Short mmCIF file of C-alpha atoms and ligand atoms in Angstrom, two decimals:
data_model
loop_
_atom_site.label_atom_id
_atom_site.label_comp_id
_atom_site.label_asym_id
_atom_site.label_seq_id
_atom_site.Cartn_x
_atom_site.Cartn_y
_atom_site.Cartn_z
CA UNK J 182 -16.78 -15.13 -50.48
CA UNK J 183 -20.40 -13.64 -50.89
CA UNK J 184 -20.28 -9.74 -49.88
CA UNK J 185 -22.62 -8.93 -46.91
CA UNK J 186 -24.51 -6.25 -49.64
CA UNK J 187 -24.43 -5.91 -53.37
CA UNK J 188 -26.20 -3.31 -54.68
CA UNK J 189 -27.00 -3.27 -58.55
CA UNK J 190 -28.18 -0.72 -60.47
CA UNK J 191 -30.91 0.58 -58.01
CA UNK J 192 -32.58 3.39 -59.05
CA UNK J 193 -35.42 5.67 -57.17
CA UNK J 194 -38.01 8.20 -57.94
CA UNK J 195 -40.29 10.83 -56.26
CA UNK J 196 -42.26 11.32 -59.30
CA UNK J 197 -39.97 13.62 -60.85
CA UNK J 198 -37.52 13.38 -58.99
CA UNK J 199 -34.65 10.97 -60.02
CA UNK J 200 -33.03 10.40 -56.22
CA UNK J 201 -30.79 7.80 -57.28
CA UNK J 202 -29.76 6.61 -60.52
CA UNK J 203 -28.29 3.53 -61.38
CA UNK J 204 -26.29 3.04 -57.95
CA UNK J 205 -23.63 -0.10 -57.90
CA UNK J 206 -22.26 -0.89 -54.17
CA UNK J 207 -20.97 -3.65 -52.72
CA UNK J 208 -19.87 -4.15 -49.15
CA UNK J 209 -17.66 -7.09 -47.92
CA UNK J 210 -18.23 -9.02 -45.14
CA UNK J 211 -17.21 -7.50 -41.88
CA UNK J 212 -15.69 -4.00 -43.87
CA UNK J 213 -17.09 -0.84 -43.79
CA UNK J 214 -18.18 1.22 -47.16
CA UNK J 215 -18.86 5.36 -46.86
CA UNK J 216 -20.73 6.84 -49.25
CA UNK J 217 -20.45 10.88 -48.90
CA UNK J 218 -22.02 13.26 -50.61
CA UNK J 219 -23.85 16.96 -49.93
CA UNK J 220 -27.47 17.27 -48.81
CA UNK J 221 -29.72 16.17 -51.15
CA UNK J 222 -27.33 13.72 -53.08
CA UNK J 223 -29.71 10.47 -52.23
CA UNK J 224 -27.65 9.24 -49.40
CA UNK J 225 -30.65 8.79 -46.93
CA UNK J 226 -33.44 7.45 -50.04
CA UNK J 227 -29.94 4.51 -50.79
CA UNK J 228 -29.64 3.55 -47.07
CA UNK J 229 -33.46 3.33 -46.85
CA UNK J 230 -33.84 1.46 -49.77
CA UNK J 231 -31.22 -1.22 -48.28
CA UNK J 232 -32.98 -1.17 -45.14
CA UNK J 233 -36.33 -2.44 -46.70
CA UNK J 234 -37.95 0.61 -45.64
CA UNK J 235 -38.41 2.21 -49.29
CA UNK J 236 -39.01 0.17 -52.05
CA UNK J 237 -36.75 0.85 -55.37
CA UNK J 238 -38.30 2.01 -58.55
CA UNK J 239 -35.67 -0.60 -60.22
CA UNK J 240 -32.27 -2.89 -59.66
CA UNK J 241 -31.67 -4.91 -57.16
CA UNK J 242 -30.51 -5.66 -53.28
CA UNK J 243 -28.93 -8.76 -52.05
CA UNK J 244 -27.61 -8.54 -48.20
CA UNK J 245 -26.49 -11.56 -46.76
CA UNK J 246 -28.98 -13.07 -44.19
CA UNK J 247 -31.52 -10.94 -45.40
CA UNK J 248 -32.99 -7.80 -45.24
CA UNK J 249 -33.47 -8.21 -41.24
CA UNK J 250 -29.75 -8.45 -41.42
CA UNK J 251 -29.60 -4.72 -41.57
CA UNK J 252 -30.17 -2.18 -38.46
CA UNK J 253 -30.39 1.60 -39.44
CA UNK J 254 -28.70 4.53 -36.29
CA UNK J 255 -30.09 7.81 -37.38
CA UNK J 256 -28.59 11.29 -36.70
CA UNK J 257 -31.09 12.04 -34.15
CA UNK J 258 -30.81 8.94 -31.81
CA UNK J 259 -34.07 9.95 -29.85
CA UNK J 260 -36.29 9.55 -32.86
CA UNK J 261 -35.67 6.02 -32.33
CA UNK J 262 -35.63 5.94 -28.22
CA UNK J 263 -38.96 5.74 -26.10
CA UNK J 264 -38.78 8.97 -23.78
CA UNK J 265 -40.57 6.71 -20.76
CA UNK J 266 -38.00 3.98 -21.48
CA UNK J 267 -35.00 3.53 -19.27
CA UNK J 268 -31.93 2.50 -20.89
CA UNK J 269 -31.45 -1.14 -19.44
CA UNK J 270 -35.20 -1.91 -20.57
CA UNK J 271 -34.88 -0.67 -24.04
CA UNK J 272 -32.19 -3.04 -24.69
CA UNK J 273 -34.03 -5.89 -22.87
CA UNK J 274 -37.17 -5.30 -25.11
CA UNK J 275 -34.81 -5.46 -28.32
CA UNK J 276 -33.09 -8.66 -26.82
CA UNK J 277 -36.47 -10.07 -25.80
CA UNK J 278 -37.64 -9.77 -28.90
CA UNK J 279 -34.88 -10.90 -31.03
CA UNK J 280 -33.35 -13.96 -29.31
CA UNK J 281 -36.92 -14.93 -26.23
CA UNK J 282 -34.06 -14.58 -24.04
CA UNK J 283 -35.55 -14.00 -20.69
CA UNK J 284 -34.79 -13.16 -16.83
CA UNK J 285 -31.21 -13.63 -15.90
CA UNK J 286 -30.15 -14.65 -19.36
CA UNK J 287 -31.53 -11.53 -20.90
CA UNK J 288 -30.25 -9.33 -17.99
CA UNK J 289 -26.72 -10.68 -18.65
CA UNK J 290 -27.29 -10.04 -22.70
CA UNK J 291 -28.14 -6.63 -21.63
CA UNK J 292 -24.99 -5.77 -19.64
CA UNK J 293 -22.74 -7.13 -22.60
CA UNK J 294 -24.41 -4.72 -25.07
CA UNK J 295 -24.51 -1.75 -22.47
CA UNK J 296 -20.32 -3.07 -21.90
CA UNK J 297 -19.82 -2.77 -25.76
CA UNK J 298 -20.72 0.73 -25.90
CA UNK J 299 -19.16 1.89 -23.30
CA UNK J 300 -22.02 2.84 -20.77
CA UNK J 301 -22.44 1.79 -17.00
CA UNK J 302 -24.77 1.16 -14.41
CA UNK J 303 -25.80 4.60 -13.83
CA UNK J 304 -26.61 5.47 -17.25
CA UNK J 305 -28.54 2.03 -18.12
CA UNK J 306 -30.69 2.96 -15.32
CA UNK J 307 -31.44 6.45 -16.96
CA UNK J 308 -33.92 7.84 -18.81
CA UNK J 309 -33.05 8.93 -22.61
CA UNK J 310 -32.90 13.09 -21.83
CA UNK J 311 -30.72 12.70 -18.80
CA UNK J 312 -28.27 11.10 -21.14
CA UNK J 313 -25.66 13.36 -23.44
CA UNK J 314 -26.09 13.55 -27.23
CA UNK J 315 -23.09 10.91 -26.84
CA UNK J 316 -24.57 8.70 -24.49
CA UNK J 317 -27.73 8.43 -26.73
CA UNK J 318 -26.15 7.37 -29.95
CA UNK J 319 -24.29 5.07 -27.70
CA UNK J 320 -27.59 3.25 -26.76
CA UNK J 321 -29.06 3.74 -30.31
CA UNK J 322 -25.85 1.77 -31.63
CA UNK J 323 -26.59 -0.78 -28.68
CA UNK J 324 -30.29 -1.21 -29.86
CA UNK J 325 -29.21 -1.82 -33.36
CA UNK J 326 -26.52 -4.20 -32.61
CA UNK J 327 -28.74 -6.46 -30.15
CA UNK J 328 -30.30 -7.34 -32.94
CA UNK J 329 -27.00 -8.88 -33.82
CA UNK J 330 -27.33 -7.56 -37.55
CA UNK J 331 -24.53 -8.83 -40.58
CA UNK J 332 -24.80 -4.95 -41.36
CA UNK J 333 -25.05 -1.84 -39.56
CA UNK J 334 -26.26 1.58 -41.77
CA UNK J 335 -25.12 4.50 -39.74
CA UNK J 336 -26.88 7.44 -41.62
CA UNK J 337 -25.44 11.28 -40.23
CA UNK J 338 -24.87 9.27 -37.25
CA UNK J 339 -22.03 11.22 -35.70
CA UNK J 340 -23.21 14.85 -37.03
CA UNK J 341 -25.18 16.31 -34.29
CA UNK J 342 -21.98 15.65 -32.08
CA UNK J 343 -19.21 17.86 -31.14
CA UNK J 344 -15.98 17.04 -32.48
CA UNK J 345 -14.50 15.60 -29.58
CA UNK J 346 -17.46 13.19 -28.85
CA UNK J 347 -17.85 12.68 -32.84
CA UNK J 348 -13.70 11.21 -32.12
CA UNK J 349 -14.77 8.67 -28.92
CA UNK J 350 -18.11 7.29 -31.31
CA UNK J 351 -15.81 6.47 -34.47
CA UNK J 352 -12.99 4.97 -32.19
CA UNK J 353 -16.12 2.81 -30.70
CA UNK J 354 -17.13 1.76 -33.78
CA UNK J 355 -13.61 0.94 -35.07
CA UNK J 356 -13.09 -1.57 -32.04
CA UNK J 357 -16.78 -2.81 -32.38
CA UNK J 358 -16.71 -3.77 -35.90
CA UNK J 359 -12.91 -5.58 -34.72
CA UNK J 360 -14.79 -7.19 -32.28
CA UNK J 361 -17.70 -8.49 -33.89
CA UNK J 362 -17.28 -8.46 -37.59
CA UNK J 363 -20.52 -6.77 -38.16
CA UNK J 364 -19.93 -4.24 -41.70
CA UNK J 365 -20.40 -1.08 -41.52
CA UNK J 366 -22.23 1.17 -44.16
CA UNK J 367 -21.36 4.74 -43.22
CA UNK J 368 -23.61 7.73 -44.85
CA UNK J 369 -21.49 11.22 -44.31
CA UNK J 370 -21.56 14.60 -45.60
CA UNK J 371 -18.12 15.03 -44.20
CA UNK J 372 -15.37 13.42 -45.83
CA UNK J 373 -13.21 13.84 -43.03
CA UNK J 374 -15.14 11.30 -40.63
CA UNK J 375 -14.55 8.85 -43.33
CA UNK J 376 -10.88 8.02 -42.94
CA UNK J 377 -11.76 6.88 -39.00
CA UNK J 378 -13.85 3.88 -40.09
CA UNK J 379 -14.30 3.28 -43.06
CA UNK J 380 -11.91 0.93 -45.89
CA UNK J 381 -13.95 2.15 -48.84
CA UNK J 382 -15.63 4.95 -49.88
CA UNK J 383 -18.36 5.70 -52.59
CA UNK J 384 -18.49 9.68 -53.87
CA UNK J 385 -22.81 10.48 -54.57
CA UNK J 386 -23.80 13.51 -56.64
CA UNK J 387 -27.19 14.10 -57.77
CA UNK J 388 -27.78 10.33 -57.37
CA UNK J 389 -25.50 9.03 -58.77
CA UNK J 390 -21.88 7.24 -57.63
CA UNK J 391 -19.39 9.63 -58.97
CA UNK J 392 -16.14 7.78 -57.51
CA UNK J 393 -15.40 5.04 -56.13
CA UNK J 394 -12.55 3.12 -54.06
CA UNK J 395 -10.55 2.90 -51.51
CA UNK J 396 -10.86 5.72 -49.19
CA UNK J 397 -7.13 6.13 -48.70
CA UNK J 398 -7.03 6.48 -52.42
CA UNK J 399 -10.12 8.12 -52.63
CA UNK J 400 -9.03 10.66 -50.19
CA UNK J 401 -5.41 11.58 -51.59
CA UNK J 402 -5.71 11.56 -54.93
CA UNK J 403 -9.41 12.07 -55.85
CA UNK J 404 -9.93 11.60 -59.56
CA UNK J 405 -13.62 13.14 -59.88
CA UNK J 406 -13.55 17.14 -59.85
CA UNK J 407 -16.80 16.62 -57.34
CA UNK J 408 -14.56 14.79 -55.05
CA UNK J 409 -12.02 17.73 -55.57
CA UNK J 410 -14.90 20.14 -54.54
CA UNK J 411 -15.92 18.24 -51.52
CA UNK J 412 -12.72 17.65 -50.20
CA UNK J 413 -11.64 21.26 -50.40
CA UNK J 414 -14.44 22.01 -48.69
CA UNK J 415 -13.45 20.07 -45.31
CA UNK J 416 -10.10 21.27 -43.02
CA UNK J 417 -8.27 18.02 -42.58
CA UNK J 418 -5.13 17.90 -39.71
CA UNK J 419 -2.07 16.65 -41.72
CA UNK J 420 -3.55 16.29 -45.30
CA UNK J 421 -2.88 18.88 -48.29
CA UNK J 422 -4.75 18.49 -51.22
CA UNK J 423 -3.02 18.75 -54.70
CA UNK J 424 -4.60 21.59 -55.95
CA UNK J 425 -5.64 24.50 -53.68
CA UNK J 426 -7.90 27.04 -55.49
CA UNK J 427 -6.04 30.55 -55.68
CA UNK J 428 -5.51 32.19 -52.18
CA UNK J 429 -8.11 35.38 -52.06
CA UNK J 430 -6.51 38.47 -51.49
N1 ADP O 509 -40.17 10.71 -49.55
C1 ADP O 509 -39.73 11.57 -50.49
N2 ADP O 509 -40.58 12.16 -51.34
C2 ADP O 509 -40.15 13.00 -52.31
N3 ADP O 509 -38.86 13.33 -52.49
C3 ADP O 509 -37.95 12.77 -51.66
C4 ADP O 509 -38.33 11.87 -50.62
N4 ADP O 509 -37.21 11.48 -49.97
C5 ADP O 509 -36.18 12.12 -50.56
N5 ADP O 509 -36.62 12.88 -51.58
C6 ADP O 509 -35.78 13.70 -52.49
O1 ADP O 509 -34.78 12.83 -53.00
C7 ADP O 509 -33.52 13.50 -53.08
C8 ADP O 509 -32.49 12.78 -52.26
O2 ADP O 509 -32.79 12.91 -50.88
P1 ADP O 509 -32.00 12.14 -49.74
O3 ADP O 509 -31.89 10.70 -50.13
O4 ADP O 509 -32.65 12.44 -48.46
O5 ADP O 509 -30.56 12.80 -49.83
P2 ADP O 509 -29.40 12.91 -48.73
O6 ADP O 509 -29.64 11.87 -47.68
O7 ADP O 509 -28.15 12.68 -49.51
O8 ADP O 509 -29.47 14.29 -48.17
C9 ADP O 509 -33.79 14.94 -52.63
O9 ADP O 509 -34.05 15.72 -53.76
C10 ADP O 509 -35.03 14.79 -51.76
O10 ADP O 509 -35.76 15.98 -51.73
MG1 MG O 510 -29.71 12.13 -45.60
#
């Protein structure tokens, strides 16, 4: 079977600088792929790149249905929501758009997305800033998935949350991509979102993939001393790493 996004030897540069180099990806149909990596790595420049909003300097992207197959959920869900907009009518826009649904069909379209993310009556009648940080990446996810994309970029898009909220959004997307097959590629600086949602994981450095693989694998026996480094870095309940740098006195 054809993977919902192969990525081949993409490459990008700001003049001089090389944001990613020679990146290889591929994401299955209905799975979910992480790539992690610190600030400045070239997560975002990749996810834009797949998204069709930057253009690579070289290699190439092939997503299945198309580049309008892809929807992008940002860390900061109100760059992408219209303060003025209530909730229900910033879905029915989306669905307007995307399907010429209209009146009671659309209306009905509208309550299954606002169902799928877990929001009610009272909140799809609600202005973006009376909504929590939660609530908001709920209806950005909503947006992007009325759109009924193949794949769904989440870049940062749990890392303005607490930790408790950051839990409820992952378990949502776990039973989402369940429900509707739709792959999921998941940009993190924190490994230890990863293991949540995601089947595969891709290690960036300085633009470049420095591991690869399963993320159970990935995660418990990291070959790549970056991968060491970063997963040091990151308190996980229930997981010790092999090596543990000397305790400081
Ligand atoms: N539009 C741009 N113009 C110039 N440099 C950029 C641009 N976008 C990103 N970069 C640079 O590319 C590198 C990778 O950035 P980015 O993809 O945003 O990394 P990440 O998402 O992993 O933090 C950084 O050095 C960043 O400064
Ligand atoms: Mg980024």
């Amino acid at each position: 079977m054809h993977p919902a996004l192969q990525v081949t030897n993409l490459r990008k540069e700001f003049g001089p600088t090389l944001a990613v180099d020679d990146v290889n990806l591929t994401l299955r149909e209905g799975g979910a792929l992480a790539i992690v990596g610190e600030s400045g790595s070239g997560k975002t420049t990749t996810a834009r790149m797949i998204a069709g909003l930057e253009t690579p300097t070289s290699g190439t992207i092939h997503t299945a249905g198309g580049p309008r197959a892809v929807q992008l959920v940002f860390q900061d869900p109100y760059a992408s929501l219209d303060r003025r907009q209530r909730v229900r009518d910033a879905l029915a826009e989306v669905i307007a758009l995307h399907t010429g649904l209209r009146g009671a069909a659309r209306d009905h379209r509208v309550a299954e997305h606002l169902d799928q993310v877990g929001l009610d009556e009272r909140q799809a009648a609600s202005l973006p800033r009376a909504l929590s940080g939660g609530q908001r990446q709920r209806v950005a996810i909503a947006r992007a998935l009325a759109v009924r994309p193949r794949i769904l970029i989440l870049d940062e898009a749990v890392a303005a949350l607490d930790v408790s909220v950051q839990a409820q959004i992952l378990t949502l997307l776990r039973v989402i991509r369940e429900r509707t097959g739709v792959a999921y590629l998941f940009i993190t600086h924190d490994l230890g979102v990863v293991r949540h949602v995601c089947d595969d994981v891709a290690v960036m450095h300085h633009g470049r993939i420095v591991e690869q693989g399963p993320a159970h694998e990935v995660l418990t026996d990291p070959q790549n001393p970056y991968t060491r480094t970063l997963l040091d870095s990151v308190p996980r309940p229930g997981w010790k790493p092999k090596r543990r740098p000397a305790p400081t006195p």
